[in-house]
Amino acid sequence: MGFFDFLSEEIAIDLGTANTLIIHNDKVVVDSPSIVAMDRRTSKIIAVGQEANLMQGKTHENIKTIRPLKDGVIADFNASEQMISLFIKNIPSLKKRFFTPSLRMVICIPSGITEVEMRAVRESAERVNGKEVYLIHEPMAAAIGIGVDIMQPKGNMIVDIGGGTTEIAVIALSGIVCDKSVKIAGDVFTNDIIYYMRTQHNLFIGERTAERVKISIGSATEELENPPEDMSVQGRDLLTGKPKEILISSREIYNALDKSIIRIEDSVMETLAKTPPELAADIYNTGVYLAGGGSMLRGLDKRLSQKTELPIFIAEDPLRAVVRGTGTVLKNIERYKSVLIK
Ligand SMILES: Nc1ncnc2c1ncn2[C@@H]1O[C@H](COP(=O)(O)OP(=O)(O)O)[C@@H](O)[C@H]1O
Ligand SMILES: [Mg+2]
């Protein structure tokens, strides 16, 4: 421990396409949508996280909301840097400090992002006083967060269904043996619902409404044991232009999502087919782990289990599995050196 260590702090960040989470001193201190609201005239950020999320779809011409990591790539470098910086500056336990402490950080990034984007994230972190910045791939962090012993010579399959991407990976001996990242995840499900309502009911609904429908009554199967009650959904009638409400069933949402879920199933099958036989044998015995918010879609575990004929386990608190794993790596940085991105 150095003399000036009291001036430095450690944080773990899950920079997700939908949600950013930060752990500091073993506690989740930030859990916010990855979104900023920007003044178009000045390019200044006027809100971040939950506050910006509430503005989504309700802005006027001078304000726009941006999700900087939307499709698993950094769409807007400036907005993403400002978002990271504001989230860090708003950590309550750091805000009180007189000096901005120097930070040691482990940041988990979507595995689809490019070298250039990775460098941008690293540089953004350094500009907010990151003295030691480490990056880790999402499925690895998810596996650690789920409690899988990733260092064993044993194969484990992780499927992390986030907002922008679904990341599928087989992990053994601290490395990713084979993986696949597909741009079918929560955001696509939400858009499927918007499309369905427009084409089947002439009802134009917003993204936030569609997301609520997905979470309240969304389903990945037709045969739910306890289907949720029908939900009333409001939007604009495309024929009359008037606001309108209709009643929607869980089964309809199943129909809306089916095509996208097939694509996730196919990606899981493809990854299984690429898995070396010894590791496939391990996965046969241990099953597949699901993480990410999308894994909470009703019946998705059952459906994947039928398709793969494997046991499927949803991580405890799936929205936080990745940040938990990132926090574990931060606390044991020497032990986990090998999983950090060089
Ligand atoms: N109960 C739920 N059922 C279905 N989808 C959900 C549920 N809760 C959250 N989601 C979806 O999960 C996604 C966010 O998951 P998350 O793991 O935070 O993504 P990311 O890591 O990409 O930020 C969003 O698309 C959200 O709508
Ligand atoms: Mg994630």
Short mmCIF file of C-alpha atoms in Angstrom, two decimals, residues 89-340:
data_model
loop_
_atom_site.label_atom_id
_atom_site.label_comp_id
_atom_site.label_asym_id
_atom_site.label_seq_id
_atom_site.Cartn_x
_atom_site.Cartn_y
_atom_site.Cartn_z
CA LYS A 89 -18.82 11.92 -11.21
CA ASN A 90 -22.27 11.21 -9.79
CA ILE A 91 -21.20 8.28 -7.61
CA PRO A 92 -22.42 9.55 -4.23
CA SER A 93 -19.44 8.29 -2.23
CA LEU A 94 -16.98 9.98 -4.61
CA LYS A 95 -18.95 13.21 -4.99
CA LYS A 96 -18.32 14.16 -1.38
CA ARG A 97 -14.56 14.03 -1.90
CA PHE A 98 -12.62 17.24 -2.02
CA PHE A 99 -10.22 15.95 -4.71
CA THR A 100 -11.28 13.80 -7.61
CA PRO A 101 -9.54 10.60 -6.59
CA SER A 102 -7.45 8.68 -9.07
CA LEU A 103 -9.33 5.56 -10.11
CA ARG A 104 -8.48 1.97 -10.72
CA MET A 105 -11.24 0.58 -12.91
CA VAL A 106 -12.33 -2.60 -14.55
CA ILE A 107 -14.79 -1.95 -17.36
CA CYS A 108 -16.87 -4.63 -19.01
CA ILE A 109 -17.60 -3.97 -22.67
CA PRO A 110 -19.84 -5.69 -25.23
CA SER A 111 -17.68 -8.23 -27.07
CA GLY A 112 -18.76 -6.94 -30.47
CA ILE A 113 -16.95 -3.62 -30.11
CA THR A 114 -13.91 -2.93 -32.23
CA GLU A 115 -10.31 -2.11 -31.27
CA VAL A 116 -10.94 1.54 -32.02
CA GLU A 117 -14.02 1.59 -29.83
CA MET A 118 -12.17 -0.18 -27.04
CA ARG A 119 -9.46 2.43 -27.18
CA ALA A 120 -12.10 5.14 -27.03
CA VAL A 121 -13.61 3.63 -23.89
CA ARG A 122 -10.17 3.34 -22.32
CA GLU A 123 -9.30 6.94 -23.17
CA SER A 124 -12.64 8.20 -21.87
CA ALA A 125 -11.96 6.40 -18.60
CA GLU A 126 -8.47 7.87 -18.40
CA ARG A 127 -9.85 11.35 -18.88
CA VAL A 128 -12.02 10.94 -15.78
CA ASN A 129 -8.90 10.25 -13.75
CA GLY A 130 -8.58 6.54 -14.50
CA LYS A 131 -4.99 5.78 -13.58
CA GLU A 132 -5.28 2.03 -14.10
CA VAL A 133 -7.95 0.98 -16.59
CA TYR A 134 -8.66 -2.66 -17.42
CA LEU A 135 -11.22 -4.01 -19.87
CA ILE A 136 -12.99 -7.35 -19.79
CA HIS A 137 -15.35 -9.07 -22.23
CA GLU A 138 -18.97 -9.36 -21.28
CA PRO A 139 -19.49 -13.17 -21.34
CA MET A 140 -16.40 -13.62 -19.17
CA ALA A 141 -17.66 -11.13 -16.61
CA ALA A 142 -21.11 -12.74 -16.76
CA ALA A 143 -19.63 -16.20 -16.11
CA ILE A 144 -17.69 -14.93 -13.10
CA GLY A 145 -20.77 -13.10 -11.83
CA ILE A 146 -22.85 -16.25 -12.13
CA GLY A 147 -20.28 -18.04 -9.99
CA VAL A 148 -18.78 -20.31 -12.65
CA ASP A 149 -15.18 -21.31 -11.92
CA ILE A 150 -13.80 -20.11 -15.22
CA MET A 151 -10.25 -21.27 -14.54
CA GLN A 152 -11.09 -24.97 -14.53
CA PRO A 153 -10.33 -27.12 -17.59
CA LYS A 154 -14.08 -27.47 -17.96
CA GLY A 155 -16.40 -26.02 -20.57
CA ASN A 156 -19.27 -23.73 -19.61
CA MET A 157 -21.72 -22.03 -21.93
CA ILE A 158 -22.98 -18.54 -21.15
CA VAL A 159 -25.75 -16.77 -23.06
CA ASP A 160 -26.07 -13.09 -22.15
CA ILE A 161 -29.15 -11.47 -23.66
CA GLY A 162 -28.81 -7.72 -23.21
CA GLY A 163 -30.39 -4.75 -24.95
CA GLY A 164 -28.39 -4.53 -28.17
CA THR A 165 -26.69 -7.89 -28.42
CA THR A 166 -26.90 -11.49 -27.35
CA GLU A 167 -23.46 -12.80 -26.51
CA ILE A 168 -22.97 -16.54 -26.54
CA ALA A 169 -19.68 -17.98 -25.35
CA VAL A 170 -18.07 -21.21 -24.31
CA ILE A 171 -15.48 -20.58 -21.63
CA ALA A 172 -12.75 -22.85 -20.29
CA LEU A 173 -9.33 -22.32 -18.68
CA SER A 174 -9.91 -18.55 -18.30
CA GLY A 175 -10.47 -18.08 -22.01
CA ILE A 176 -13.28 -17.83 -24.53
CA VAL A 177 -13.07 -20.97 -26.67
CA CYS A 178 -15.80 -20.07 -29.12
CA ASP A 179 -18.31 -17.30 -29.16
CA LYS A 180 -20.89 -15.49 -31.16
CA SER A 181 -22.42 -12.06 -30.83
CA VAL A 182 -25.75 -11.43 -32.54
CA LYS A 183 -27.64 -8.19 -32.73
CA ILE A 184 -30.89 -9.78 -31.64
CA ALA A 185 -31.75 -8.97 -28.04
CA GLY A 186 -34.06 -6.82 -25.92
CA ASP A 187 -34.16 -3.85 -28.30
CA VAL A 188 -35.16 -6.05 -31.22
CA PHE A 189 -37.88 -7.66 -29.10
CA THR A 190 -39.19 -4.18 -28.32
CA ASN A 191 -39.15 -3.22 -32.00
CA ASP A 192 -40.91 -6.47 -32.90
CA ILE A 193 -43.73 -5.41 -30.61
CA ILE A 194 -43.92 -1.95 -32.19
CA TYR A 195 -44.05 -3.54 -35.64
CA TYR A 196 -46.68 -6.07 -34.59
CA MET A 197 -48.95 -3.40 -33.13
CA ARG A 198 -48.62 -1.30 -36.25
CA THR A 199 -49.28 -4.07 -38.73
CA GLN A 200 -51.86 -6.09 -36.79
CA HIS A 201 -53.73 -3.37 -34.94
CA ASN A 202 -52.97 -0.12 -36.81
CA LEU A 203 -51.69 1.19 -33.52
CA PHE A 204 -48.53 3.25 -33.39
CA ILE A 205 -46.84 2.87 -30.01
CA GLY A 206 -43.62 4.32 -28.62
CA GLU A 207 -40.51 2.47 -27.53
CA ARG A 208 -41.11 2.92 -23.83
CA THR A 209 -44.65 1.60 -24.12
CA ALA A 210 -43.46 -1.38 -26.16
CA GLU A 211 -40.82 -2.17 -23.56
CA ARG A 212 -43.44 -2.12 -20.82
CA VAL A 213 -45.61 -4.50 -22.86
CA LYS A 214 -42.62 -6.82 -23.31
CA ILE A 215 -41.79 -6.90 -19.62
CA SER A 216 -45.41 -7.15 -18.43
CA ILE A 217 -46.81 -9.77 -20.80
CA GLY A 218 -44.00 -10.80 -23.18
CA SER A 219 -43.56 -14.51 -23.75
CA ALA A 220 -41.21 -16.79 -25.65
CA THR A 221 -43.62 -19.70 -25.71
CA GLU A 222 -47.24 -20.45 -26.45
CA GLU A 223 -47.58 -22.79 -23.53
CA LEU A 224 -47.12 -20.64 -20.46
CA GLU A 225 -48.30 -22.30 -17.27
CA ASN A 226 -49.48 -19.06 -15.70
CA PRO A 227 -50.01 -16.60 -18.54
CA PRO A 228 -50.28 -12.99 -17.39
CA GLU A 229 -53.55 -11.12 -17.83
CA ASP A 230 -54.22 -9.18 -21.00
CA MET A 231 -52.81 -5.67 -21.01
CA SER A 232 -54.32 -2.44 -22.27
CA VAL A 233 -51.93 -0.62 -24.57
CA GLN A 234 -52.23 2.99 -25.65
CA GLY A 235 -50.91 4.70 -28.74
CA ARG A 236 -52.02 6.53 -31.84
CA ASP A 237 -54.48 5.04 -34.27
CA LEU A 238 -52.80 5.08 -37.65
CA LEU A 239 -56.06 5.42 -39.54
CA THR A 240 -57.85 8.12 -37.58
CA GLY A 241 -54.85 9.81 -35.98
CA LYS A 242 -56.62 9.69 -32.61
CA PRO A 243 -55.18 8.31 -29.40
CA LYS A 244 -56.48 4.77 -28.92
CA GLU A 245 -56.32 1.85 -26.50
CA ILE A 246 -56.50 -1.86 -27.20
CA LEU A 247 -56.27 -5.05 -25.15
CA ILE A 248 -53.33 -7.33 -25.94
CA SER A 249 -52.67 -10.89 -24.83
CA SER A 250 -49.42 -12.58 -23.97
CA ARG A 251 -49.98 -14.97 -26.85
CA GLU A 252 -49.96 -12.12 -29.33
CA ILE A 253 -46.64 -10.93 -28.01
CA TYR A 254 -45.34 -14.47 -28.38
CA ASN A 255 -46.30 -14.25 -32.06
CA ALA A 256 -44.57 -10.90 -32.36
CA LEU A 257 -41.31 -12.18 -30.83
CA ASP A 258 -41.17 -15.67 -32.29
CA LYS A 259 -39.02 -14.85 -35.33
CA SER A 260 -36.35 -13.13 -33.25
CA ILE A 261 -36.27 -15.89 -30.69
CA ILE A 262 -35.71 -18.42 -33.44
CA ARG A 263 -32.62 -16.44 -34.42
CA ILE A 264 -31.29 -16.60 -30.86
CA GLU A 265 -32.00 -20.33 -30.76
CA ASP A 266 -30.15 -20.79 -34.04
CA SER A 267 -27.14 -18.86 -32.74
CA VAL A 268 -27.00 -20.99 -29.62
CA MET A 269 -27.18 -24.12 -31.77
CA GLU A 270 -24.42 -22.85 -34.05
CA THR A 271 -22.15 -22.15 -31.11
CA LEU A 272 -22.84 -25.59 -29.66
CA ALA A 273 -21.97 -27.09 -33.04
CA LYS A 274 -18.59 -25.31 -33.01
CA THR A 275 -17.75 -26.44 -29.47
CA PRO A 276 -14.87 -28.96 -29.18
CA PRO A 277 -16.22 -32.38 -28.11
CA GLU A 278 -14.65 -32.54 -24.65
CA LEU A 279 -16.18 -29.19 -23.78
CA ALA A 280 -19.50 -30.21 -25.33
CA ALA A 281 -19.47 -33.16 -22.95
CA ASP A 282 -19.00 -30.78 -20.02
CA ILE A 283 -21.87 -28.61 -21.20
CA TYR A 284 -24.04 -31.69 -21.55
CA ASN A 285 -23.48 -32.29 -17.85
CA THR A 286 -23.68 -28.73 -16.54
CA GLY A 287 -26.17 -27.09 -18.88
CA VAL A 288 -26.29 -23.51 -20.12
CA TYR A 289 -26.31 -20.31 -18.06
CA LEU A 290 -28.41 -17.32 -19.03
CA ALA A 291 -27.75 -13.72 -17.97
CA GLY A 292 -28.82 -10.23 -19.02
CA GLY A 293 -32.25 -8.60 -18.86
CA GLY A 294 -33.51 -10.44 -21.94
CA SER A 295 -33.12 -13.77 -20.16
CA MET A 296 -36.09 -12.79 -17.99
CA LEU A 297 -38.51 -13.00 -20.91
CA ARG A 298 -41.18 -15.47 -19.80
CA GLY A 299 -40.63 -19.01 -20.98
CA LEU A 300 -37.34 -18.31 -22.76
CA ASP A 301 -35.44 -20.72 -20.53
CA LYS A 302 -37.96 -23.46 -21.20
CA ARG A 303 -37.89 -22.83 -24.92
CA LEU A 304 -34.09 -22.94 -25.09
CA SER A 305 -34.13 -26.07 -23.02
CA GLN A 306 -36.49 -27.77 -25.47
CA LYS A 307 -34.40 -26.70 -28.42
CA THR A 308 -31.00 -27.71 -27.01
CA GLU A 309 -32.18 -30.58 -24.84
CA LEU A 310 -29.98 -29.17 -22.11
CA PRO A 311 -30.76 -27.83 -18.66
CA ILE A 312 -30.92 -24.03 -18.69
CA PHE A 313 -30.23 -21.89 -15.63
CA ILE A 314 -31.07 -18.21 -15.32
CA ALA A 315 -28.50 -16.30 -13.26
CA GLU A 316 -29.61 -14.86 -9.96
CA ASP A 317 -30.49 -11.20 -10.57
CA PRO A 318 -29.58 -11.51 -14.28
CA LEU A 319 -29.39 -7.74 -14.86
CA ARG A 320 -26.53 -7.54 -12.37
CA ALA A 321 -24.57 -10.71 -13.12
CA VAL A 322 -22.09 -8.87 -15.34
CA VAL A 323 -21.36 -6.06 -12.92
CA ARG A 324 -21.01 -8.59 -10.07
CA GLY A 325 -18.43 -10.48 -12.10
CA THR A 326 -16.64 -7.26 -13.03
CA GLY A 327 -16.56 -6.35 -9.33
CA THR A 328 -15.08 -9.74 -8.46
CA VAL A 329 -12.33 -9.21 -11.03
CA LEU A 330 -11.61 -5.74 -9.64
CA LYS A 331 -11.20 -7.14 -6.14
CA ASN A 332 -8.92 -9.96 -7.27
CA ILE A 333 -7.08 -8.31 -10.09
CA GLU A 334 -3.92 -10.42 -9.77
CA ARG A 335 -5.86 -13.67 -9.82
CA TYR A 336 -7.87 -12.62 -12.86
CA LYS A 337 -5.04 -10.97 -14.86
CA SER A 338 -5.44 -13.55 -17.60
CA VAL A 339 -9.06 -12.63 -18.39
CA LEU A 340 -8.39 -8.92 -18.89
#
